[in-house]
Short mmCIF file of C-alpha atoms in Angstrom, two decimals:
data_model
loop_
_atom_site.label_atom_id
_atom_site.label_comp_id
_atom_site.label_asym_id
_atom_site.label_seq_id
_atom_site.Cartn_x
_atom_site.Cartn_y
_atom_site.Cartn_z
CA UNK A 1 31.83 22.03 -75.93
CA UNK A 2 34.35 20.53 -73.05
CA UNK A 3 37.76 18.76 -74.22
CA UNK A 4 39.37 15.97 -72.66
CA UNK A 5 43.02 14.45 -72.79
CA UNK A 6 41.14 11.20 -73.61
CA UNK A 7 37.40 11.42 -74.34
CA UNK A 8 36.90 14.54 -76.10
CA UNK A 9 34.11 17.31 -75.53
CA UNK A 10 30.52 16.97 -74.42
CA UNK A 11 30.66 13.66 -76.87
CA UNK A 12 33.80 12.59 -75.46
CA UNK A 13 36.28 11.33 -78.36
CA UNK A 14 39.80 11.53 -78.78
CA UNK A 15 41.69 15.12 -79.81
CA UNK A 16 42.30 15.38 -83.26
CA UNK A 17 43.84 18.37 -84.61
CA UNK A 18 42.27 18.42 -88.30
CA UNK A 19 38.65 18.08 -89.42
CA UNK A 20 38.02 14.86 -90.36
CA UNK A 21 35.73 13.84 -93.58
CA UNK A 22 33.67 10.86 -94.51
CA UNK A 23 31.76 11.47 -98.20
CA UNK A 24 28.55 9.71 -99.00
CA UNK A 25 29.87 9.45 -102.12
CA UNK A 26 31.35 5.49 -101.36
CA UNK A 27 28.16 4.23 -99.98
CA UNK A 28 27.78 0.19 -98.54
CA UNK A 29 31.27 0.23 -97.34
CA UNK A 30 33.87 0.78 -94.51
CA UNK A 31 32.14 4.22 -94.13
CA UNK A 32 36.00 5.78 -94.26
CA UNK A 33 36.29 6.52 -98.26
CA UNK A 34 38.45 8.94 -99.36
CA UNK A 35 36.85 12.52 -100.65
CA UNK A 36 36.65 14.71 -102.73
CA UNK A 37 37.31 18.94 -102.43
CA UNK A 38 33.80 19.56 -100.59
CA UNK A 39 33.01 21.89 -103.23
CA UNK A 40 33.17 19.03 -106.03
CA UNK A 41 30.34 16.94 -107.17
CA UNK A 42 30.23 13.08 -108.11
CA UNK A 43 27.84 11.35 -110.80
CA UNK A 44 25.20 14.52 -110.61
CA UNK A 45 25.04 14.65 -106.91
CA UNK A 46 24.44 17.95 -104.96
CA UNK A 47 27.62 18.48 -102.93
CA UNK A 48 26.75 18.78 -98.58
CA UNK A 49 28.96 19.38 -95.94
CA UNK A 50 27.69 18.83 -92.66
CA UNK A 51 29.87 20.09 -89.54
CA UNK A 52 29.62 17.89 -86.36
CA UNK A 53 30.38 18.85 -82.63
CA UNK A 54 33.12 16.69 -82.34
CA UNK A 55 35.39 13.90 -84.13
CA UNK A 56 33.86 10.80 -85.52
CA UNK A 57 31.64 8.67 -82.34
CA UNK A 58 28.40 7.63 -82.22
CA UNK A 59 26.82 10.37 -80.77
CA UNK A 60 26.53 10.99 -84.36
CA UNK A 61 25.56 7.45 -85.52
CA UNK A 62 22.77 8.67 -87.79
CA UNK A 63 24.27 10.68 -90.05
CA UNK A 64 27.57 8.00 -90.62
CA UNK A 65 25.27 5.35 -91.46
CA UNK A 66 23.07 7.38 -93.92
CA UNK A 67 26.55 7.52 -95.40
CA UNK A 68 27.72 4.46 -95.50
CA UNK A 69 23.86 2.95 -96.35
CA UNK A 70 24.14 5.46 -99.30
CA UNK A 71 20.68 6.99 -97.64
CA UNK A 72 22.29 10.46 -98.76
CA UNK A 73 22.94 9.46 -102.22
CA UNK A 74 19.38 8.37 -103.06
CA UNK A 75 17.85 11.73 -102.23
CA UNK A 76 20.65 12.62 -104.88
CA UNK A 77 23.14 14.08 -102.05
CA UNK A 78 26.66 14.17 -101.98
CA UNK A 79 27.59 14.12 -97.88
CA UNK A 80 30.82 15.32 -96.48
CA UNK A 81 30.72 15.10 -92.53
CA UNK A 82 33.65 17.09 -91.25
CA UNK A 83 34.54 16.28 -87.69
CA UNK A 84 34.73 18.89 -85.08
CA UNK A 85 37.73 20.30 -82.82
CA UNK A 86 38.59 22.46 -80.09
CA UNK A 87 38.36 25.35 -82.40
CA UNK A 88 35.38 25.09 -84.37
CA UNK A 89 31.75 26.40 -83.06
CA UNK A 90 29.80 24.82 -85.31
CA UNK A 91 26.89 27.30 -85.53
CA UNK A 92 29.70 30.05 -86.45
CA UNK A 93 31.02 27.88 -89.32
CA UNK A 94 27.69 27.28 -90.64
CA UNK A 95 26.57 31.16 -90.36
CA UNK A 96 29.70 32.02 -92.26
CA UNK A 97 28.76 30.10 -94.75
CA UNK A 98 31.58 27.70 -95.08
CA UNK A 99 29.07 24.72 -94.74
CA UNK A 100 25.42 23.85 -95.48
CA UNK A 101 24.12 22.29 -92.18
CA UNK A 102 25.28 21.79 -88.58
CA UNK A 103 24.76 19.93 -85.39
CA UNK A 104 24.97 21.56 -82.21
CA UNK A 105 22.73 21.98 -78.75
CA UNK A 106 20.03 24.56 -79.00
CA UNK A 107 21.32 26.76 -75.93
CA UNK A 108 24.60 26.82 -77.34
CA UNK A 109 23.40 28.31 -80.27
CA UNK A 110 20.42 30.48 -78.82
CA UNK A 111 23.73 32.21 -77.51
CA UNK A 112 25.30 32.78 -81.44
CA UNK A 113 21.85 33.28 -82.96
CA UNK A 114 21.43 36.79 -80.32
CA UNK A 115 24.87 37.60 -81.00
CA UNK A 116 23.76 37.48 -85.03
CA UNK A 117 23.86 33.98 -86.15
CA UNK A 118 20.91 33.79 -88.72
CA UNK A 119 20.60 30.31 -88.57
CA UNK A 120 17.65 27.93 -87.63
CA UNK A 121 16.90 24.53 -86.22
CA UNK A 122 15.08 22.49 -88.53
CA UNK A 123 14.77 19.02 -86.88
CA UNK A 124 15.46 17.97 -83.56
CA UNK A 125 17.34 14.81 -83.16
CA UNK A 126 17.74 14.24 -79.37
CA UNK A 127 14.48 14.64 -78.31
CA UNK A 128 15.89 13.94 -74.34
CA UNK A 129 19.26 15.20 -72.32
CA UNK A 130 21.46 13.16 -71.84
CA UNK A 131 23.37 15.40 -69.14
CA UNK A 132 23.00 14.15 -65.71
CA UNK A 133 25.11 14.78 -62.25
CA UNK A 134 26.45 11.68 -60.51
CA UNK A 135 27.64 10.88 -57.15
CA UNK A 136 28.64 8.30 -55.16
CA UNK A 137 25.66 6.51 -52.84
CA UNK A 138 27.57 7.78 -49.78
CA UNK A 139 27.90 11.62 -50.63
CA UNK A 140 23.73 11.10 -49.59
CA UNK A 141 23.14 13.44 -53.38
CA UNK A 142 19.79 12.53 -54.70
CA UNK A 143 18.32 15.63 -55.91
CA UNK A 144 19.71 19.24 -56.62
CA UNK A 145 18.89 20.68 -53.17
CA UNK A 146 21.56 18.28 -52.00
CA UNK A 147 24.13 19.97 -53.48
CA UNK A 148 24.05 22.87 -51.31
CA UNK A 149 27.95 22.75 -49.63
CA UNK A 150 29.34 20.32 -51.90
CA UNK A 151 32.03 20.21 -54.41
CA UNK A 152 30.18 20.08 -57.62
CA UNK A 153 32.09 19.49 -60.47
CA UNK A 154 31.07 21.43 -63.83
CA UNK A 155 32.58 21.18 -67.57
CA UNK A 156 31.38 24.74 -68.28
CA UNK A 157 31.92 26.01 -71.80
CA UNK A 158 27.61 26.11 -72.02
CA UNK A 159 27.13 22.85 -70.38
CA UNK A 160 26.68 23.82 -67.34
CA UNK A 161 23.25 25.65 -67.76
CA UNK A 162 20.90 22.31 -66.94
CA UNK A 163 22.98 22.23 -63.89
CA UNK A 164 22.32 25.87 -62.71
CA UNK A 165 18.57 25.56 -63.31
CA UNK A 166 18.20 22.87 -61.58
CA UNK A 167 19.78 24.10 -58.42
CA UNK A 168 18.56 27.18 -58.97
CA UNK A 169 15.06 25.66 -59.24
CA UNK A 170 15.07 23.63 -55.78
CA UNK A 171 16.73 27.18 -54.02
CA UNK A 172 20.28 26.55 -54.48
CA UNK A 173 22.47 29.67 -55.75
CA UNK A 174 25.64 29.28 -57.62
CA UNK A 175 27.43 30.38 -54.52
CA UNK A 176 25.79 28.16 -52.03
CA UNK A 177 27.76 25.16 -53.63
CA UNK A 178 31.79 24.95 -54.49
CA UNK A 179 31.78 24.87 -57.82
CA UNK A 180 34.74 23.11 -59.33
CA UNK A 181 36.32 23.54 -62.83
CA UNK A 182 35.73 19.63 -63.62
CA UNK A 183 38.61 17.94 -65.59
CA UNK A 184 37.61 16.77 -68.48
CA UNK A 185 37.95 13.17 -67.33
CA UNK A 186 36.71 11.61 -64.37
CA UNK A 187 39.80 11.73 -62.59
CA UNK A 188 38.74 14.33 -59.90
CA UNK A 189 35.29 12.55 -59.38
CA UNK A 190 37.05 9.28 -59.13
CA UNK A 191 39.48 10.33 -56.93
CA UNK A 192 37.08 12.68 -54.42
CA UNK A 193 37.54 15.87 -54.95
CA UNK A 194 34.26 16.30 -56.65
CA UNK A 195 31.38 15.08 -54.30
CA UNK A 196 28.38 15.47 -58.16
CA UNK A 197 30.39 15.65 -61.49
CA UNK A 198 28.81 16.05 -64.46
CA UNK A 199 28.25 13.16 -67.06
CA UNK A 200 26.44 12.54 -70.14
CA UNK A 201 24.93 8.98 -69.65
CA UNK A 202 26.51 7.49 -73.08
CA UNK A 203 29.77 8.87 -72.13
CA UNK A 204 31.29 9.98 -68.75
CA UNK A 205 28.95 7.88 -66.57
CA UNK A 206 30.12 5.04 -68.90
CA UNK A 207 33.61 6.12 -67.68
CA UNK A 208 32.75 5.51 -63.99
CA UNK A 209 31.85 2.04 -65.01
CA UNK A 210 34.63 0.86 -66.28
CA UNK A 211 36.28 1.88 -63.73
CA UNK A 212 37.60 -1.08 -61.17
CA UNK A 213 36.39 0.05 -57.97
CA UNK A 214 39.50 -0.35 -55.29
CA UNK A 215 37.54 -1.44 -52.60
CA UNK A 216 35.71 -4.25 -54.33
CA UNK A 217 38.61 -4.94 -56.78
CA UNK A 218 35.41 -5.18 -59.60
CA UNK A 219 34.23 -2.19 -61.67
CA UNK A 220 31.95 0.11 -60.10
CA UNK A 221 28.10 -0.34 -60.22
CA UNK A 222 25.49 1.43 -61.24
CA UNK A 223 24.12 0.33 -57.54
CA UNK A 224 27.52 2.55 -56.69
CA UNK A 225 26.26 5.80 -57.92
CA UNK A 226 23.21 8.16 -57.68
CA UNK A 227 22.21 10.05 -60.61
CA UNK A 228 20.30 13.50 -60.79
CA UNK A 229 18.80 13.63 -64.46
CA UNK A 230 17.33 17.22 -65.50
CA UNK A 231 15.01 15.32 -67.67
CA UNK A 232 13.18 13.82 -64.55
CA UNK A 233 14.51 17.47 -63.09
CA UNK A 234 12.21 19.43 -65.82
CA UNK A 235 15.44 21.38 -66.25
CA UNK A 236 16.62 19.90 -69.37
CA UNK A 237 17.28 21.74 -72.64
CA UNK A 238 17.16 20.44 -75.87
CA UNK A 239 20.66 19.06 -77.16
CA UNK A 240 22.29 17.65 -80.51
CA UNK A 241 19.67 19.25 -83.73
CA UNK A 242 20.32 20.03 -87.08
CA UNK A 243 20.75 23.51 -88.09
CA UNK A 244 20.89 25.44 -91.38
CA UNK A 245 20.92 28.76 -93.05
CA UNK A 246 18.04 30.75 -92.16
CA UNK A 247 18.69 33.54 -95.19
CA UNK A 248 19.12 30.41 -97.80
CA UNK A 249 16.17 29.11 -96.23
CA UNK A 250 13.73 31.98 -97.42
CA UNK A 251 16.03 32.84 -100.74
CA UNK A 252 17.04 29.58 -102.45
CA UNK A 253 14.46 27.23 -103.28
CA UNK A 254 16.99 24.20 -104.08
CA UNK A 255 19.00 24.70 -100.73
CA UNK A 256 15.37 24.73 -98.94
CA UNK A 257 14.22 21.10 -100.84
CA UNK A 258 17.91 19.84 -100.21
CA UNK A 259 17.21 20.36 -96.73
CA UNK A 260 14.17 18.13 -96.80
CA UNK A 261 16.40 15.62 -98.09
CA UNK A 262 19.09 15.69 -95.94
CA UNK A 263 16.70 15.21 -92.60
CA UNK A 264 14.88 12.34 -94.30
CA UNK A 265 17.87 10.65 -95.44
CA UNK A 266 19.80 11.58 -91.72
CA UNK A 267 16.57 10.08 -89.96
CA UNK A 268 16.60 6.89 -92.24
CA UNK A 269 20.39 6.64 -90.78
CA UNK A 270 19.21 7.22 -87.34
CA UNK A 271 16.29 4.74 -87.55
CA UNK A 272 19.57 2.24 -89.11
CA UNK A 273 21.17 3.00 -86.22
CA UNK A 274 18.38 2.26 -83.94
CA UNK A 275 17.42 -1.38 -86.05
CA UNK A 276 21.42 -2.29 -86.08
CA UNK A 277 23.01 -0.46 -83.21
CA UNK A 278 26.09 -3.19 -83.43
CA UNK A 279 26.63 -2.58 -87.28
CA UNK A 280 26.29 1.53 -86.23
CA UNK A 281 29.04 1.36 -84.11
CA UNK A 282 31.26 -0.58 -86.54
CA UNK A 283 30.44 2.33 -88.49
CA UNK A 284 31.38 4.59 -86.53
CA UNK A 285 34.68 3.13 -85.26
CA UNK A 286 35.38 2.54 -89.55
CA UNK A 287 34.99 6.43 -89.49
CA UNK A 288 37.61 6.46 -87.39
CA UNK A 289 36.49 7.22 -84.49
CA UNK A 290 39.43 6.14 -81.24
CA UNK A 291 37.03 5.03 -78.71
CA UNK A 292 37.27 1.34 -77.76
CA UNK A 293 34.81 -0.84 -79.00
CA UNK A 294 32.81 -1.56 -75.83
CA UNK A 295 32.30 2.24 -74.64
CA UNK A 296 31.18 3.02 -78.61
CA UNK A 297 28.52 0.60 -78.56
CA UNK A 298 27.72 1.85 -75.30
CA UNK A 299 27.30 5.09 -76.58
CA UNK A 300 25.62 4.21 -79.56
CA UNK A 301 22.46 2.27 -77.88
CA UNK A 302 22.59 5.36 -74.97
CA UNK A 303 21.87 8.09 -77.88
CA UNK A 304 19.30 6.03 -79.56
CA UNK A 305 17.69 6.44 -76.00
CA UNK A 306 17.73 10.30 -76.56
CA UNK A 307 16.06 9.60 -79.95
CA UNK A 308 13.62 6.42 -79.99
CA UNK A 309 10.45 6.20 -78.97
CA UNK A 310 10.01 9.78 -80.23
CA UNK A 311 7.23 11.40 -79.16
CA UNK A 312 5.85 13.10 -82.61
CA UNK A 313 8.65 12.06 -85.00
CA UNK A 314 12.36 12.13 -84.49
CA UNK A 315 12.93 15.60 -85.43
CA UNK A 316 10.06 17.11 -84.82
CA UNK A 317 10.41 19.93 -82.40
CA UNK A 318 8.29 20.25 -79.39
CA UNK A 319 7.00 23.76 -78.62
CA UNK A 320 6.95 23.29 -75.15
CA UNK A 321 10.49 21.98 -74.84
CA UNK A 322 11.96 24.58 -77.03
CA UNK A 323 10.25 27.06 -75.23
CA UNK A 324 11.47 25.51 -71.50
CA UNK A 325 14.59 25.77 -72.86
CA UNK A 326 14.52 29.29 -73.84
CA UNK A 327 13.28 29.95 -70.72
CA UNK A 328 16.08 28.65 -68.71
CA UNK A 329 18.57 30.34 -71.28
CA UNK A 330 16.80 33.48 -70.39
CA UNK A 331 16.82 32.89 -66.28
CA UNK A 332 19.29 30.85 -65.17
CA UNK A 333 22.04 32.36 -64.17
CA UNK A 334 25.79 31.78 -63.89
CA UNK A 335 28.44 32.55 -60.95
CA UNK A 336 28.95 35.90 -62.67
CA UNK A 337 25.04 36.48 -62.89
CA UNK A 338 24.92 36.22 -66.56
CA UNK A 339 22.31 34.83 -68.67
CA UNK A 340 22.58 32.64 -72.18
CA UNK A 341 20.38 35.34 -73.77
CA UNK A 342 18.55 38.18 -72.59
CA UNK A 343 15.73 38.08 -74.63
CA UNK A 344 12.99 36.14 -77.14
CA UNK A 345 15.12 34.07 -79.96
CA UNK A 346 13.53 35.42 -83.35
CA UNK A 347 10.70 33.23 -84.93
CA UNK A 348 13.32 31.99 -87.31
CA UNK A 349 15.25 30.30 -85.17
CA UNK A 350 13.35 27.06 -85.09
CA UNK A 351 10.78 25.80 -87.88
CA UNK A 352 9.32 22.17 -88.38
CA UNK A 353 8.39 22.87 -92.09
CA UNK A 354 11.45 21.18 -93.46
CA UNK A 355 10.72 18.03 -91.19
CA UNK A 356 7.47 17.29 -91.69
CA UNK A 357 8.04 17.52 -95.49
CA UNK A 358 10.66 14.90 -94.84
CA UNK A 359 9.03 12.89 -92.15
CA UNK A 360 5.67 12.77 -94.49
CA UNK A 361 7.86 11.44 -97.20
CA UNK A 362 9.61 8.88 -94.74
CA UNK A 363 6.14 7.40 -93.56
CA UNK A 364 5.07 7.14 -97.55
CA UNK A 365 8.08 4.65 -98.06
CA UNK A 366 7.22 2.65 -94.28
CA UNK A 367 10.13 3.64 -92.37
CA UNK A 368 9.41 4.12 -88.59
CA UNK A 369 9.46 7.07 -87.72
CA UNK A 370 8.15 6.80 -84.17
CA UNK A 371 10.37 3.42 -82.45
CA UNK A 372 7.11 3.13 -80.70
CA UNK A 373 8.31 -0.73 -80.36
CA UNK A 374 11.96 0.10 -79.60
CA UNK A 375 13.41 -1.43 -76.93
CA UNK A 376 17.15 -1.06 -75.93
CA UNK A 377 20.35 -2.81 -76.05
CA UNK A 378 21.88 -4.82 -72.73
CA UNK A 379 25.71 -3.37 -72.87
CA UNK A 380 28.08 -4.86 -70.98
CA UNK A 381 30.83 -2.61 -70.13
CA UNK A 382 34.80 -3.84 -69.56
CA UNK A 383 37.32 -2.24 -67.80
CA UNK A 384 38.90 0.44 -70.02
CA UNK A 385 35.95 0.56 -72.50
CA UNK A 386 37.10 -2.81 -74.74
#
């Protein structure tokens, strides 16, 4: 997870130094009631605590507006969503046992689960990356091999893997580029010393574009920019998923059927989300997320990208992309030579049981699943975000 000074981690949202809580419990509202103590229950409900990535933004759309649509509270589930920070790792809070489920990107957690997390992914929500490298059109950077001899900016913290493989893939060694700590901002890129910075498309690359450009005295263009995306690449790993106690998975039968619940009820949010992106980010921003209003519905119609059409049903994961992104946790190396794991993740550490219960439930009551028809938002982006 990256920090910034203004947009915060790999999501990008302002710091906050406390975890932040929203509970399903006050459902068709602001989405901002107060809570409880996350141990308590309201009117029979089975108390959750899900712990994000990062503070309240609509990379996490979904889940707020399964809140605030009470979605949670009909499969007879009390929600808390506590925010993220620069010292929580989600999968470690969640394999301690101080919450019930957790969202976090698969490689980052492939790294926890060999160190002796015992936690699995039981539905994939981003079914795309959304991590690409951007350059200006005059740097001449239009694929990875281009790289070689350039400044090219990287977050780190486990976001640079997508990056490596990439490079690595077209020939291009760690120490055939200069690789730059990037800010976590898009000062350095803005200003030239980084020739390809990283950028997730519904955040940093946002950034760039509203952005005035000084030589046109507009904001820059996507015409302004190339963009290398590791989906296109076929070096992109599998991102934001949900992830939950493997050991209270196998032992406790009512923490196993509350899981069904809370992906059906967190997919009927994300299919909200894609029906009434507008209404999502109001959501979101009610939450209270800090990012203006323009970059948050920016971000919100960018991550339903990630999600809609899906491919076999949002959350379903996809062998093959699981097991590409093993694979490049297993090969790709960093400018120290090290590897995100050095072996095989245990059979454990993903399942689609738990989904397809909840997706089989979903189709019974006619939600879409699939967004075969979905067809995205036209955002237009002002200077500053607003």
């Amino acid at each position: 997870m990256k920090h910034s000074t203004r947009w915060l981690g790999t999501v990008g949202a302002l710091a906050t130094a406390s975890a932040l809580v929203l509970t399903g419990c006050s459902s068709g509202g602001s989405g901002g009631g107060s809570t409880d103590d996350a141990g308590s229950s309201g009117g029979g409900l089975t108390p959750i605590t899900l712990q994000l990535q990062w503070s309240a933004q609509a990379q996490f759309a979904g889940y707020y507006a399964a809140v605030d649509q009470g979605f949670y509270k009909d499969e007879g589930l009390d929600v808390t969503i506590a925010e993220g920070g620069s010292d929580i790792v989600p999968q470690d809070v969640l394999a301690s046992g101080d919450v019930d489920y957790a969202i976090s990107w698969v490689p980052k957690v492939l790294g926890s689960i060999e160190q002796g997390a015992n936690i699995t992914d039981v539905a994939q929500i981003f079914e795309r990356s959304a991590t690409t490298q951007i350059s200006f059109k005059d740097k001449n950077i239009t694929d990875p091999a281009d790289l070689k001899g350039k400044n090219v900016g990287s977050w780190g913290y486990g976001n640079e893997w997508e990056l490596f493989a990439g490079m690595q893939k077209a020939g291009v060694e760690v120490g055939d580029i200069n690789l730059v700590q990037q800010q976590f901002d898009m000062n350095g890129f803005l200003a030239g010393d980084i020739d390809a910075a990283q950028a997730m498309t519904y955040n940093e690359y946002a950034q760039v574009l509203e952005t005035i450009n000084p030589a046109t005295g507009n904001l820059y263009q996507p015409a302004d920019l190339n963009v290398i995306n590791w989906n296109d690449v076929g070096t992109a790993m599998l991102q934001d998923a949900i992830w939950a106690n493997t050991d209270k998975l196998a032992s406790d039968t009512a923490y196993a059927d509350n899981t069904v619940k809370f992906i059906k009820a967190s997919i009927k949010g994300w299919a909200y989300a894609r029906d009434n992106a507008e209404k999502s980010a109001e959501i979101v921003a009610a939450a209270g997320s800090q990012l203006p209003a323009g970059h948050q519905l920016w971000m919100t119609n960018e991550v339903n990208k990630l999600i809609w059409p899906s491919t076999n049903g949002v959350g379903m994961i996809d062998e093959a992309a699981w097991k590409n992104t093993v694979k490049i946790a297993m090969n790709t190396k960093n400018e120290t030579g090290a590897t995100i794991i050095t072996s095989e993740p245990p059979a454990t550490a993903f399942s689609n049981e738990y989904v397809t219960k909840a997706l089989a439930e979903l189709k019974d009551e006619g939600v879409d699943v699939m967004g075969t028809s979905y067809t995205p938002l036209t955002v237009t982006l002002k200077q500053g975000g607003e």
